[in-house]
Coordinates of C-alpha atoms and ligand atoms in Angstrom, one line a residue:
M1361 CA -13.5 101.2 -35.4
P1362 CA -10.6 100.1 -33.7
D1363 CA -7.5 99.0 -34.8
V1364 CA -8.0 95.4 -34.0
S1365 CA -4.0 94.6 -34.7
S1366 CA -2.8 96.4 -32.1
P1367 CA -2.0 94.7 -28.4
G1368 CA -3.7 96.0 -25.7
P1369 CA -2.3 96.1 -22.7
P1370 CA -0.5 93.7 -20.8
A1371 CA -1.9 90.4 -19.5
A1372 CA -2.8 90.7 -15.5
K1373 CA -1.4 87.3 -15.4
P1374 CA 2.2 86.3 -16.0
V1375 CA 3.2 84.6 -19.2
A1376 CA 4.9 81.3 -20.0
L1377 CA 6.4 80.1 -23.3
V1378 CA 7.5 76.4 -23.7
T1379 CA 8.8 75.6 -27.1
G1380 CA 8.1 71.6 -27.7
G1381 CA 4.8 72.2 -24.7
G1382 CA 2.6 70.1 -26.1
T1383 CA 4.1 66.8 -25.6
G1384 CA 5.9 64.4 -22.9
I1385 CA 8.0 66.9 -20.1
G1386 CA 7.4 70.1 -22.1
R1387 CA 3.8 69.9 -21.4
A1388 CA 4.5 68.9 -17.5
I1389 CA 6.4 72.1 -17.1
G1390 CA 3.2 74.0 -18.8
V1391 CA 0.3 71.8 -16.1
A1392 CA 3.2 73.3 -12.8
L1393 CA 3.3 76.5 -14.1
A1394 CA -0.5 76.7 -15.1
R1395 CA -1.1 75.9 -11.3
D1396 CA 1.4 78.1 -10.2
G1397 CA -1.1 81.1 -12.5
Y1398 CA 0.9 81.3 -15.4
D1399 CA -1.0 81.7 -18.5
L1400 CA 1.0 79.7 -21.1
A1401 CA 2.1 79.8 -25.1
I1402 CA 2.9 76.6 -26.4
A1403 CA 5.3 76.6 -29.9
S1404 CA 6.3 73.2 -32.4
R1405 CA 5.5 72.1 -35.6
S1406 CA 2.8 70.0 -35.2
A1407 CA -0.7 71.2 -34.9
A1408 CA -2.2 67.3 -33.5
H1409 CA 0.6 68.1 -31.2
L1410 CA -0.3 71.1 -30.0
G1411 CA -3.4 70.9 -29.5
D1412 CA -3.7 67.6 -27.8
G1413 CA -1.0 69.7 -24.6
A1414 CA -3.5 72.4 -24.9
A1415 CA -6.3 71.1 -23.6
V1416 CA -4.3 69.6 -21.1
L1417 CA -3.4 72.8 -20.4
R1418 CA -6.1 74.0 -20.2
A1419 CA -8.3 71.7 -17.9
A1420 CA -5.4 72.6 -16.0
G1421 CA -6.8 76.3 -15.3
A1422 CA -3.8 78.3 -17.9
R1423 CA -5.1 80.0 -21.2
V1424 CA -3.3 78.7 -23.6
L1425 CA -2.0 80.0 -27.3
E1426 CA -0.8 77.2 -29.5
V1427 CA 2.1 78.9 -31.9
P1428 CA 2.8 75.9 -34.8
T1429 CA 6.9 76.8 -34.8
D1430 CA 9.9 75.4 -36.7
V1431 CA 12.3 76.5 -33.7
R1432 CA 14.6 76.3 -36.9
V1433 CA 13.9 79.1 -38.7
P1434 CA 14.2 82.2 -37.4
E1435 CA 11.4 83.9 -39.0
Q1436 CA 9.7 81.9 -37.5
V1437 CA 10.9 82.3 -34.2
D1438 CA 10.6 86.1 -33.9
R1439 CA 6.5 86.0 -36.0
M1440 CA 6.2 83.7 -32.6
V1441 CA 7.3 86.2 -30.2
E1442 CA 5.1 89.2 -32.2
T1443 CA 1.9 86.6 -31.4
I1444 CA 2.8 86.9 -28.1
R1445 CA 3.2 90.2 -27.9
R1446 CA 0.3 90.7 -30.4
E1447 CA -2.5 88.2 -27.8
Y1448 CA -0.7 88.9 -24.4
G1449 CA 1.8 92.4 -24.5
R1450 CA 4.0 89.9 -21.8
L1451 CA 6.4 87.1 -21.8
D1452 CA 8.1 86.2 -18.1
V1453 CA 9.6 83.1 -18.3
L1454 CA 11.3 81.2 -21.5
V1455 CA 11.6 76.9 -21.0
N1456 CA 13.9 75.7 -24.0
N1457 CA 12.3 72.8 -24.0
A1458 CA 12.1 71.7 -27.9
A1459 CA 14.1 68.9 -28.9
G1460 CA 14.9 66.0 -31.5
N1461 CA 17.4 63.3 -30.4
F1462 CA 18.0 59.9 -32.3
L1463 CA 20.1 56.9 -31.2
A1464 CA 23.4 56.3 -33.5
P1465 CA 27.0 55.2 -33.6
A1466 CA 28.6 58.5 -33.8
E1467 CA 30.2 57.8 -37.6
K1468 CA 26.5 56.8 -38.9
I1469 CA 25.4 60.1 -37.9
S1470 CA 24.4 61.8 -41.7
P1471 CA 25.4 65.3 -42.3
N1472 CA 21.3 66.1 -42.1
G1473 CA 21.0 64.0 -39.3
W1474 CA 23.5 66.3 -37.2
R1475 CA 22.3 69.3 -38.8
A1476 CA 18.6 68.3 -37.8
V1477 CA 19.3 67.5 -34.4
V1478 CA 21.9 70.5 -33.9
G1479 CA 19.4 73.0 -35.4
I1480 CA 16.4 72.4 -32.9
V1481 CA 18.5 72.0 -30.1
L1482 CA 21.5 75.2 -29.8
D1483 CA 20.4 76.9 -32.3
G1484 CA 16.4 76.6 -31.1
T1485 CA 17.5 77.7 -28.0
F1486 CA 19.9 80.6 -29.0
F1487 CA 16.8 81.9 -32.1
C1488 CA 14.0 81.7 -29.1
S1489 CA 16.3 83.6 -26.8
R1490 CA 17.3 86.5 -28.7
A1491 CA 13.3 86.9 -30.1
A1492 CA 12.3 86.7 -26.2
L1493 CA 15.0 89.1 -24.7
P1494 CA 12.5 92.3 -26.3
L1495 CA 9.6 91.3 -23.5
L1496 CA 11.6 89.5 -20.8
R1497 CA 13.2 93.0 -20.4
E1498 CA 9.8 94.3 -20.3
S1499 CA 9.1 91.2 -17.0
R1500 CA 9.6 92.1 -13.7
A1501 CA 10.7 88.9 -12.7
P1502 CA 11.9 87.4 -16.4
S1503 CA 13.6 84.0 -16.1
I1504 CA 15.3 81.6 -18.7
V1505 CA 15.2 77.5 -18.1
N1506 CA 17.2 75.5 -20.7
I1507 CA 15.8 71.8 -20.7
I1508 CA 20.2 70.0 -21.5
A1509 CA 21.3 66.2 -19.9
S1510 CA 23.6 64.8 -17.9
Y1511 CA 25.6 64.2 -21.3
A1512 CA 26.4 68.2 -21.8
W1513 CA 29.2 67.9 -19.5
M1514 CA 29.9 63.9 -19.2
A1515 CA 29.6 61.4 -22.6
G1516 CA 27.3 60.6 -24.3
P1517 CA 27.9 57.5 -26.8
G1518 CA 24.6 57.1 -28.7
T1519 CA 23.4 60.8 -29.0
A1520 CA 26.7 62.6 -30.2
H1521 CA 24.8 65.6 -32.2
S1522 CA 22.9 65.8 -29.0
A1523 CA 25.5 65.5 -26.6
A1524 CA 28.0 67.7 -27.9
A1525 CA 24.0 70.8 -28.8
K1526 CA 23.3 69.8 -25.8
A1527 CA 26.8 71.3 -24.1
G1528 CA 26.8 74.0 -26.2
V1529 CA 23.2 74.9 -24.5
L1530 CA 24.8 74.8 -21.1
A1531 CA 27.6 77.6 -22.2
L1532 CA 25.0 79.6 -23.4
T1533 CA 23.1 79.0 -20.3
R1534 CA 26.0 80.4 -18.9
T1535 CA 26.9 82.8 -20.4
L1536 CA 23.0 84.3 -21.0
A1537 CA 23.5 83.7 -16.9
V1538 CA 26.0 86.6 -17.7
E1539 CA 24.9 89.0 -20.4
W1540 CA 21.7 89.4 -19.4
A1541 CA 22.0 90.0 -16.2
R1542 CA 22.1 92.9 -16.2
Y1543 CA 18.7 93.2 -17.7
G1544 CA 17.5 91.1 -14.5
I1545 CA 16.7 87.8 -16.4
R1546 CA 18.2 84.8 -15.1
V1547 CA 19.0 81.8 -17.1
N1548 CA 19.5 78.3 -16.0
A1549 CA 19.2 75.0 -16.7
V1550 CA 17.4 71.5 -15.6
A1551 CA 19.2 67.9 -16.6
P1552 CA 16.2 65.9 -16.7
G1553 CA 17.3 61.7 -15.8
P1554 CA 16.2 58.9 -17.8
V1555 CA 12.4 59.8 -18.1
R1556 CA 10.4 57.6 -20.8
T1557 CA 8.0 59.6 -22.7
D1558 CA 6.2 59.1 -25.9
G1559 CA 8.8 61.1 -27.4
T1560 CA 11.9 59.0 -25.9
D1561 CA 10.2 55.9 -26.7
H1562 CA 10.3 56.6 -29.9
Q1563 CA 13.9 57.3 -30.5
L1564 CA 16.0 56.4 -27.4
W1565 CA 13.6 53.9 -24.6
V1566 CA 14.4 51.4 -28.0
S1567 CA 13.9 48.5 -26.1
E1568 CA 13.4 47.1 -22.9
A1569 CA 16.7 45.5 -23.1
V1570 CA 18.0 50.0 -23.0
V1571 CA 14.8 50.5 -20.3
A1572 CA 16.8 47.5 -17.8
A1573 CA 19.9 49.3 -18.3
V1574 CA 19.1 52.5 -17.7
R1575 CA 17.2 51.9 -15.1
D1576 CA 20.4 50.0 -13.6
G1577 CA 22.6 52.8 -14.0
V1578 CA 20.7 54.9 -12.5
P1579 CA 21.9 54.9 -8.2
L1580 CA 17.7 55.7 -7.3
G1581 CA 16.7 52.1 -9.5
R1582 CA 13.9 54.4 -11.1
F1583 CA 13.5 56.4 -14.5
G1584 CA 11.9 60.1 -14.0
T1585 CA 8.5 60.9 -14.4
P1586 CA 7.6 64.1 -16.5
E1587 CA 6.3 65.7 -13.4
E1588 CA 9.7 66.1 -11.2
I1589 CA 11.2 67.5 -13.9
A1590 CA 8.3 69.7 -14.0
E1591 CA 9.4 70.5 -10.6
S1592 CA 12.4 72.0 -10.6
V1593 CA 11.2 74.1 -13.6
R1594 CA 8.6 75.6 -11.4
F1595 CA 11.5 75.9 -8.6
L1596 CA 13.7 78.0 -10.7
V1597 CA 11.5 80.1 -12.6
G1598 CA 10.0 81.6 -8.7
P1599 CA 10.5 83.6 -6.6
R1600 CA 12.2 81.2 -4.3
A1601 CA 15.2 81.5 -6.3
S1602 CA 15.6 84.5 -6.9
Y1603 CA 20.0 84.4 -6.9
I1604 CA 20.1 82.0 -8.7
T1605 CA 21.7 82.1 -12.0
G1606 CA 23.5 80.4 -14.5
Q1607 CA 23.3 77.2 -12.6
V1608 CA 22.3 73.5 -14.2
L1609 CA 20.1 71.0 -11.9
A1610 CA 20.2 67.8 -12.7
V1611 CA 17.4 66.1 -11.7
D1612 CA 18.0 62.5 -12.6
G1613 CA 18.3 60.4 -9.5
G1614 CA 21.8 60.3 -9.6
Q1615 CA 22.6 59.1 -12.9
W1616 CA 25.3 61.4 -14.0
L1617 CA 27.1 60.2 -10.4
G1618 CA 26.9 56.7 -11.2
K1619 CA 28.8 54.7 -8.8
G1620 CA 31.7 56.8 -8.5
V1621 CA 35.2 56.5 -9.6
M1622 CA 34.5 53.1 -8.2
D1623 CA 31.8 51.0 -7.0
L1624 CA 34.5 50.5 -4.0
L1625 CA 32.2 50.3 -1.7
A1626 CA 30.8 46.4 -3.5
A1627 CA 33.7 45.0 -3.9
A1628 CA 34.4 45.9 -0.1
F1629 CA 31.0 44.1 1.1
P1630 CA 29.8 42.3 -1.8
S1631 CA 27.2 40.7 0.7
E1632 CA 25.6 44.2 1.4
P1633 CA 22.3 44.5 -0.1
K1634 CA 22.5 46.2 -2.9
G1635 CA 20.6 50.3 -3.3
G1636 CA 17.6 50.4 -5.6
Ligands
NAP2018 N1 12.8 62.3 -21.6 C1 14.2 61.5 -21.1 O1 14.2 60.9 -20.4 C2 15.0 62.9 -21.0 C3 16.7 63.1 -21.1 C4 17.6 64.3 -20.4 C5 16.9 64.8 -21.5 N2 15.2 65.6 -22.5 C6 15.1 67.1 -22.4 O2 13.7 67.0 -22.0 C7 13.1 67.1 -23.1 C8 12.1 67.3 -23.8 O3 12.2 65.9 -24.0 P1 10.8 65.1 -24.4 O4 11.3 63.3 -23.2 O5 9.8 65.7 -23.5 O6 10.4 64.3 -25.2 P2 9.3 65.1 -26.0 O7 7.8 64.4 -25.6 O8 9.8 64.0 -28.1 O9 9.3 66.5 -26.8 C9 10.0 66.9 -27.9 C10 9.5 68.4 -28.1 O10 9.6 69.0 -29.2 C11 9.5 69.8 -29.8 N3 9.9 69.8 -31.1 C12 10.2 68.5 -31.9 N4 11.2 69.5 -32.9 C13 11.3 70.8 -32.9 C14 11.3 71.9 -33.7 N5 12.5 71.7 -35.0 N6 11.0 73.2 -32.8 C15 9.4 73.5 -32.3 N7 9.8 72.1 -31.4 C16 10.5 70.9 -31.6 C17 8.1 68.8 -30.5 O11 7.1 68.7 -30.7 P3 6.7 68.5 -32.3 O12 6.9 67.1 -32.8 O13 5.4 69.3 -32.4 O14 7.4 69.6 -33.6 C18 8.1 68.1 -28.7 O15 7.3 68.2 -28.4 C19 14.3 67.9 -24.2 O16 14.6 69.3 -24.2 C20 15.1 66.6 -24.2 O17 16.2 67.0 -25.2 C21 14.7 64.4 -21.9

């Protein structure tokens, strides 16, 4: 009898792990990578999210491993990577996309609320990166992409927990890019602008007034789509980005630039049509 628990030879196709890959932006990233020939592992807490997402990803042509995982719990994260080793025998790309968020003034964020967001975003990104390192080191083109937000370097009024956590992930991105360059691992970040997903419609874009105010703050005058974010991840993990590491790519319609230091153009030429 062969030992069914021992891993076989590594899978022929490259493998990408997307945390939070069953929903929203993570799922769109999975679809883009599936079309580029990756097999996938997706990890999050809810079996329903994973099952629904996996169906979409399989339709895009990938083999998909669903790994129920809470990224805040190091033992679960270790088990997740062990499952990937057993099933695929390799890991080439890690996308740290899982996040939690909610709108609240800083003084109303409870210690538990703070720990929940920082735990998923910052601890989760570190635990997953650390656990994935041995498998990534065996890849010929290993890469990590961390999904952050522009308030990592700006300000995030209403989301102090998430802004602080994403700032930590940005520092981690740059630090690991330097430390793990010796293993050939590139580490970059993508900062999406506002994107409507089931998750953020519930957590952030809580009313039409909020949606309109956010949209008006984007120079391109609209929300982005999950697919537009996914394209940037696809680029960063691919061969055309082989000399890019430690960078953050804002995919946000110009949102973080806003009106610049001041809207001098509008003040000087008030009759000119507005952009957007
Ligand atoms: N949408 C935007 O406007 C926007 C803007 C800037 C940045 N981003 C970033 O983009 C990424 C994706 O966001 P999204 O809009 O696609 O939201 P989303 O659909 O709510 O995605 C969040 C994902 O994280 C997973 N997750 C939450 N807690 C987890 C935990 N403890 N362990 C493992 N997985 C967990 C969720 O799955 P389970 O519930 O199954 O655990 C879900 O799949 C996030 O990093 C977010 O911060 C989004």
